[in-house]
Coordinates of C-alpha atoms in Angstrom, one line a residue:
X8 CA 13.9 -19.7 -46.5
X9 CA 11.4 -19.0 -43.8
X10 CA 12.7 -16.8 -41.0
X11 CA 11.2 -16.7 -37.5
X12 CA 9.8 -13.4 -36.4
X13 CA 11.9 -13.6 -33.2
X14 CA 15.1 -13.6 -35.3
X15 CA 14.4 -9.9 -35.9
X16 CA 14.5 -9.2 -32.2
X17 CA 17.5 -10.8 -30.8
X18 CA 20.1 -9.2 -33.1
X19 CA 18.8 -5.7 -32.4
X20 CA 19.2 -6.0 -28.9
X21 CA 3.0 0.6 -25.0
X22 CA -3.2 2.4 -24.1
X23 CA -1.8 5.8 -23.5
X24 CA -3.2 6.5 -20.3
X25 CA -5.2 9.7 -20.1
X26 CA -4.0 11.8 -17.1
X27 CA -6.9 13.5 -15.3
X28 CA -5.2 15.5 -12.5
X29 CA -6.6 16.5 -9.2
X30 CA -4.8 19.2 -7.2
X31 CA -4.9 17.7 -3.8
X32 CA -5.4 14.1 -2.6
X33 CA -4.3 11.9 0.3
X34 CA -5.1 8.4 1.4
X35 CA -4.8 6.1 4.4
X36 CA -2.4 3.2 4.4
X37 CA -3.4 0.3 2.1
X38 CA -1.9 -2.9 0.9
X39 CA -4.3 -4.2 -1.8
X40 CA -7.3 -3.6 -3.9
X41 CA -9.8 -4.4 -1.2
X42 CA -8.8 -1.8 1.3
X43 CA -10.8 1.4 0.6
X44 CA -8.9 4.6 -0.4
X45 CA -10.0 7.8 1.4
X46 CA -8.4 10.7 -0.5
X47 CA -9.2 14.2 0.9
X48 CA -9.9 16.6 -1.9
X49 CA -9.3 20.3 -1.1
X50 CA -10.2 21.8 -4.4
X51 CA -12.1 21.2 -7.6
X52 CA -10.9 18.7 -10.2
X53 CA -8.9 20.1 -13.1
X54 CA -10.9 22.0 -15.8
X55 CA -13.7 22.8 -13.4
X56 CA -14.7 25.9 -11.5
X57 CA -15.5 26.2 -7.8
X58 CA -18.6 28.2 -6.9
X59 CA -20.8 28.7 -3.8
X60 CA -24.5 27.8 -4.2
X61 CA -27.3 29.9 -2.7
X62 CA -27.6 27.2 -0.1
X63 CA -24.0 27.7 0.9
X64 CA -22.6 24.5 -0.6
X65 CA -19.2 24.6 -2.4
X66 CA -19.6 22.9 -5.7
X67 CA -17.5 22.3 -8.8
X68 CA -18.9 23.4 -12.2
X69 CA -17.9 21.8 -15.5
X70 CA -18.2 25.2 -17.2
X71 CA -17.8 28.7 -15.9
X72 CA -20.6 29.5 -13.4
X73 CA -22.7 32.6 -13.5
X74 CA -22.8 33.9 -10.0
X75 CA -24.1 31.1 -7.8
X76 CA -25.6 29.3 -10.8
X77 CA -24.1 26.4 -12.7
X78 CA -25.6 24.6 -15.7
X79 CA -23.5 21.5 -15.2
X80 CA -22.4 20.6 -11.7
X81 CA -19.6 18.1 -11.7
X82 CA -19.3 17.3 -8.0
X83 CA -19.3 19.0 -4.6
X84 CA -16.6 19.8 -2.1
X85 CA -19.3 19.9 0.6
X86 CA -21.2 16.8 1.8
X87 CA -23.3 15.2 -0.9
X88 CA -26.5 17.0 -1.5
X89 CA -29.3 17.1 -4.1
X90 CA -28.0 13.9 -5.7
X91 CA -24.6 15.6 -6.4
X92 CA -21.8 13.3 -5.5
X93 CA -18.7 14.5 -3.6
X94 CA -15.5 15.1 -5.5
X95 CA -13.8 12.8 -3.1
X96 CA -16.1 9.9 -4.1
X97 CA -15.4 10.5 -7.8
X98 CA -11.7 10.5 -7.1
X99 CA -12.0 7.3 -5.1
X100 CA -13.9 5.6 -8.0
X101 CA -11.3 6.8 -10.5
X102 CA -8.4 5.6 -8.4
X103 CA -10.1 2.2 -7.8
X104 CA -10.9 1.7 -11.5
X105 CA -7.3 2.6 -12.5
X106 CA -5.9 0.2 -9.9
X107 CA -8.0 -2.7 -11.1
X108 CA -7.3 -2.0 -14.8
X109 CA -3.6 -0.9 -14.8
X110 CA -1.8 -1.7 -11.6
X111 CA -0.1 -5.0 -10.7
X112 CA -0.4 -7.2 -7.6
X113 CA 3.1 -6.0 -6.4
X114 CA 2.2 -2.4 -7.1
X115 CA -1.5 -2.2 -6.3
X116 CA -1.9 1.5 -5.5
X117 CA -2.6 4.1 -8.2
X118 CA -1.4 7.7 -8.1
X119 CA -1.7 10.9 -10.1
X120 CA 0.1 14.2 -9.9
X121 CA 0.3 17.3 -12.2
X122 CA 3.0 15.7 -14.3
X123 CA 2.8 11.9 -14.1
X124 CA 0.8 8.9 -13.0
X125 CA 1.6 5.3 -12.1
X126 CA 1.4 2.5 -9.5
X127 CA 3.2 1.8 -6.3
X128 CA 3.0 0.2 -2.8
X129 CA 2.5 2.6 0.0
X130 CA 0.8 5.9 1.0
X131 CA -0.1 8.9 -1.0
X132 CA 1.0 12.5 -0.3
X133 CA -1.5 15.4 -0.3
X134 CA -0.5 16.3 -3.8
X135 CA -1.3 12.8 -5.0
X136 CA 2.2 11.5 -5.3
X137 CA 3.7 8.5 -3.5
X138 CA 4.8 9.3 0.1
X139 CA 8.3 8.9 1.3
X140 CA 8.9 5.2 1.9
X141 CA 6.7 4.1 -1.0
X142 CA 8.3 1.2 -2.9
X143 CA 8.1 -0.5 -6.3
X144 CA 7.0 2.5 -8.2
X145 CA 6.2 2.2 -11.9
X146 CA 5.0 4.9 -14.4
X147 CA 2.6 5.4 -17.3
X148 CA 4.2 7.2 -20.2
X149 CA 2.4 9.3 -22.8
X150 CA 3.6 7.3 -25.8
X151 CA 3.4 3.6 -26.8
X152 CA 7.1 3.3 -27.4
X153 CA 8.1 4.2 -23.8
X154 CA 5.3 2.2 -22.4
X155 CA 6.7 -0.9 -24.1
X156 CA 10.4 -0.2 -23.7
X157 CA 11.1 1.3 -20.3
X158 CA 11.6 -1.2 -17.5
X159 CA 9.8 1.1 -15.0
X160 CA 6.7 1.1 -17.2
X161 CA 3.5 0.0 -15.5
X162 CA 2.2 -1.1 -18.9
X163 CA 5.1 -3.4 -19.5
X164 CA 5.0 -4.8 -16.0
X165 CA 1.2 -5.4 -16.3
X166 CA 1.8 -7.3 -19.6
X167 CA 4.4 -9.5 -17.9
X168 CA 2.0 -10.2 -15.0
X169 CA -0.7 -11.3 -17.4
X170 CA 1.6 -13.1 -19.8
X171 CA 0.5 -16.7 -20.3
X172 CA 3.0 -19.2 -21.7
X173 CA 1.7 -22.1 -23.8
X174 CA 4.1 -24.6 -22.4
X175 CA 4.7 -26.0 -18.9
X176 CA 8.1 -25.4 -17.2
X177 CA 8.8 -22.4 -19.5
X178 CA 10.7 -19.3 -18.6
X179 CA 9.7 -15.7 -19.2
X180 CA 12.3 -13.1 -20.0
X181 CA 12.4 -9.6 -21.3
X182 CA 14.3 -9.1 -24.5
X183 CA 15.6 -5.6 -24.1
X184 CA 16.2 -3.1 -26.9
X185 CA 14.5 -0.1 -28.4
X186 CA 11.2 -2.0 -27.8
X187 CA 11.2 -4.6 -25.1
X188 CA 9.6 -8.0 -25.9
X189 CA 8.4 -10.5 -23.4
X190 CA 9.6 -14.0 -24.5
X191 CA 8.4 -17.4 -23.4
X192 CA 10.9 -20.1 -23.9
X193 CA 10.7 -23.9 -23.3
X194 CA 13.6 -26.2 -23.7
X195 CA 12.8 -29.9 -24.2
X196 CA 14.5 -33.0 -25.6
X197 CA 13.1 -32.1 -29.0
X198 CA 14.6 -28.6 -29.0
X199 CA 13.7 -25.0 -28.1
X200 CA 10.2 -23.6 -28.4
X201 CA 9.6 -19.9 -28.0
X202 CA 7.0 -17.2 -28.6
X203 CA 6.4 -13.6 -27.8
X204 CA 3.7 -11.8 -25.8
X205 CA 1.3 -10.3 -28.3
X206 CA 1.4 -6.6 -27.5
X207 CA 5.1 -6.3 -26.9
X208 CA 5.9 -8.3 -30.0
X209 CA 3.5 -6.4 -32.2
X210 CA 4.9 -3.1 -30.9
X211 CA 8.4 -4.2 -31.8
X212 CA 7.4 -5.4 -35.2
X213 CA 5.3 -2.3 -36.0
X214 CA 8.4 -0.2 -35.3
X215 CA 11.0 -2.3 -37.0
X216 CA 9.2 -4.3 -39.7
X217 CA 6.2 -2.1 -40.5
X218 CA 4.7 -4.4 -43.2
X219 CA 5.2 -7.6 -41.3
X220 CA 1.5 -8.7 -41.6
X221 CA 1.9 -8.7 -45.3
X222 CA 5.4 -10.1 -45.7
X223 CA 5.6 -12.8 -43.1
X224 CA 4.6 -16.4 -43.8
X225 CA 1.4 -17.6 -42.2
X226 CA 3.4 -20.2 -40.2
X227 CA 5.0 -17.3 -38.3
X228 CA 1.8 -16.9 -36.4
X229 CA 3.2 -19.6 -34.1
X230 CA 5.6 -16.9 -32.8
X231 CA 2.7 -15.3 -30.9
X232 CA 2.0 -16.9 -27.6
X233 CA -1.7 -16.3 -27.6
X234 CA -2.1 -18.2 -30.8
X235 CA 0.0 -21.0 -29.5
X236 CA -2.1 -21.2 -26.3
X237 CA -5.3 -21.5 -28.5
X238 CA -3.6 -23.9 -30.9
X239 CA -2.6 -26.3 -28.2
X240 CA -6.0 -26.1 -26.4
X241 CA -8.0 -26.5 -29.6
X242 CA -5.8 -28.8 -31.6
X243 CA -5.6 -26.4 -34.5
X244 CA -2.7 -25.4 -36.7
X245 CA -1.4 -22.0 -35.7
X246 CA -1.5 -20.8 -39.3
X247 CA -5.3 -21.1 -39.3
X248 CA -5.7 -18.2 -36.8
X249 CA -5.9 -14.5 -37.6
X250 CA -2.9 -12.3 -36.8
X251 CA -3.3 -10.7 -33.3
X252 CA -4.7 -7.2 -33.3

């Protein structure tokens, strides 16, 4: 008897983000991606060395400098000079990139501290953490399991924001457990249709049914929402698609 993949989920009830930490950063108030961030950097980025050049500029070296000489200047704490970008501009670019890639519309602002990183709405403190009054904070965890199981995970919340159901008038829910799965469900006169968001469903199966790609019937591909979206749009049988990766 063929068993739906999702039946493994209901009875039982994340891209590690690399943390590159800066020691001091602050920004002005902002509400969305388009408002520029203006962090003030007081010291060199992590794993770099501050040194004073012969011209009196305070630069940051990627390796240990020899006197006032550095073979690989990373950025400068002084105004930009000799085509060397300011450390502030590098921090701004990193925060902007992280916001666009990892944060959600409801939590558009990225933060980093010595111990954690995440997204939120509000201002940043000088140490890079959310200021008092910041709301809707989520976090990036250092392992896939936590990123796809903890409800305050930015990875899980981003997946939910980007989740596309294949059916109209469908509902999206989070199936809690050791690994949360985003479920799309549609109830019609012909019955119940449901599928899971690819990454959360695969994370669950990889943990609980390690050989699922080998043991599940090809028809079970319909339990992945991305396959159903393509199947409906292209008029193809779900079993003709490759398993998601």
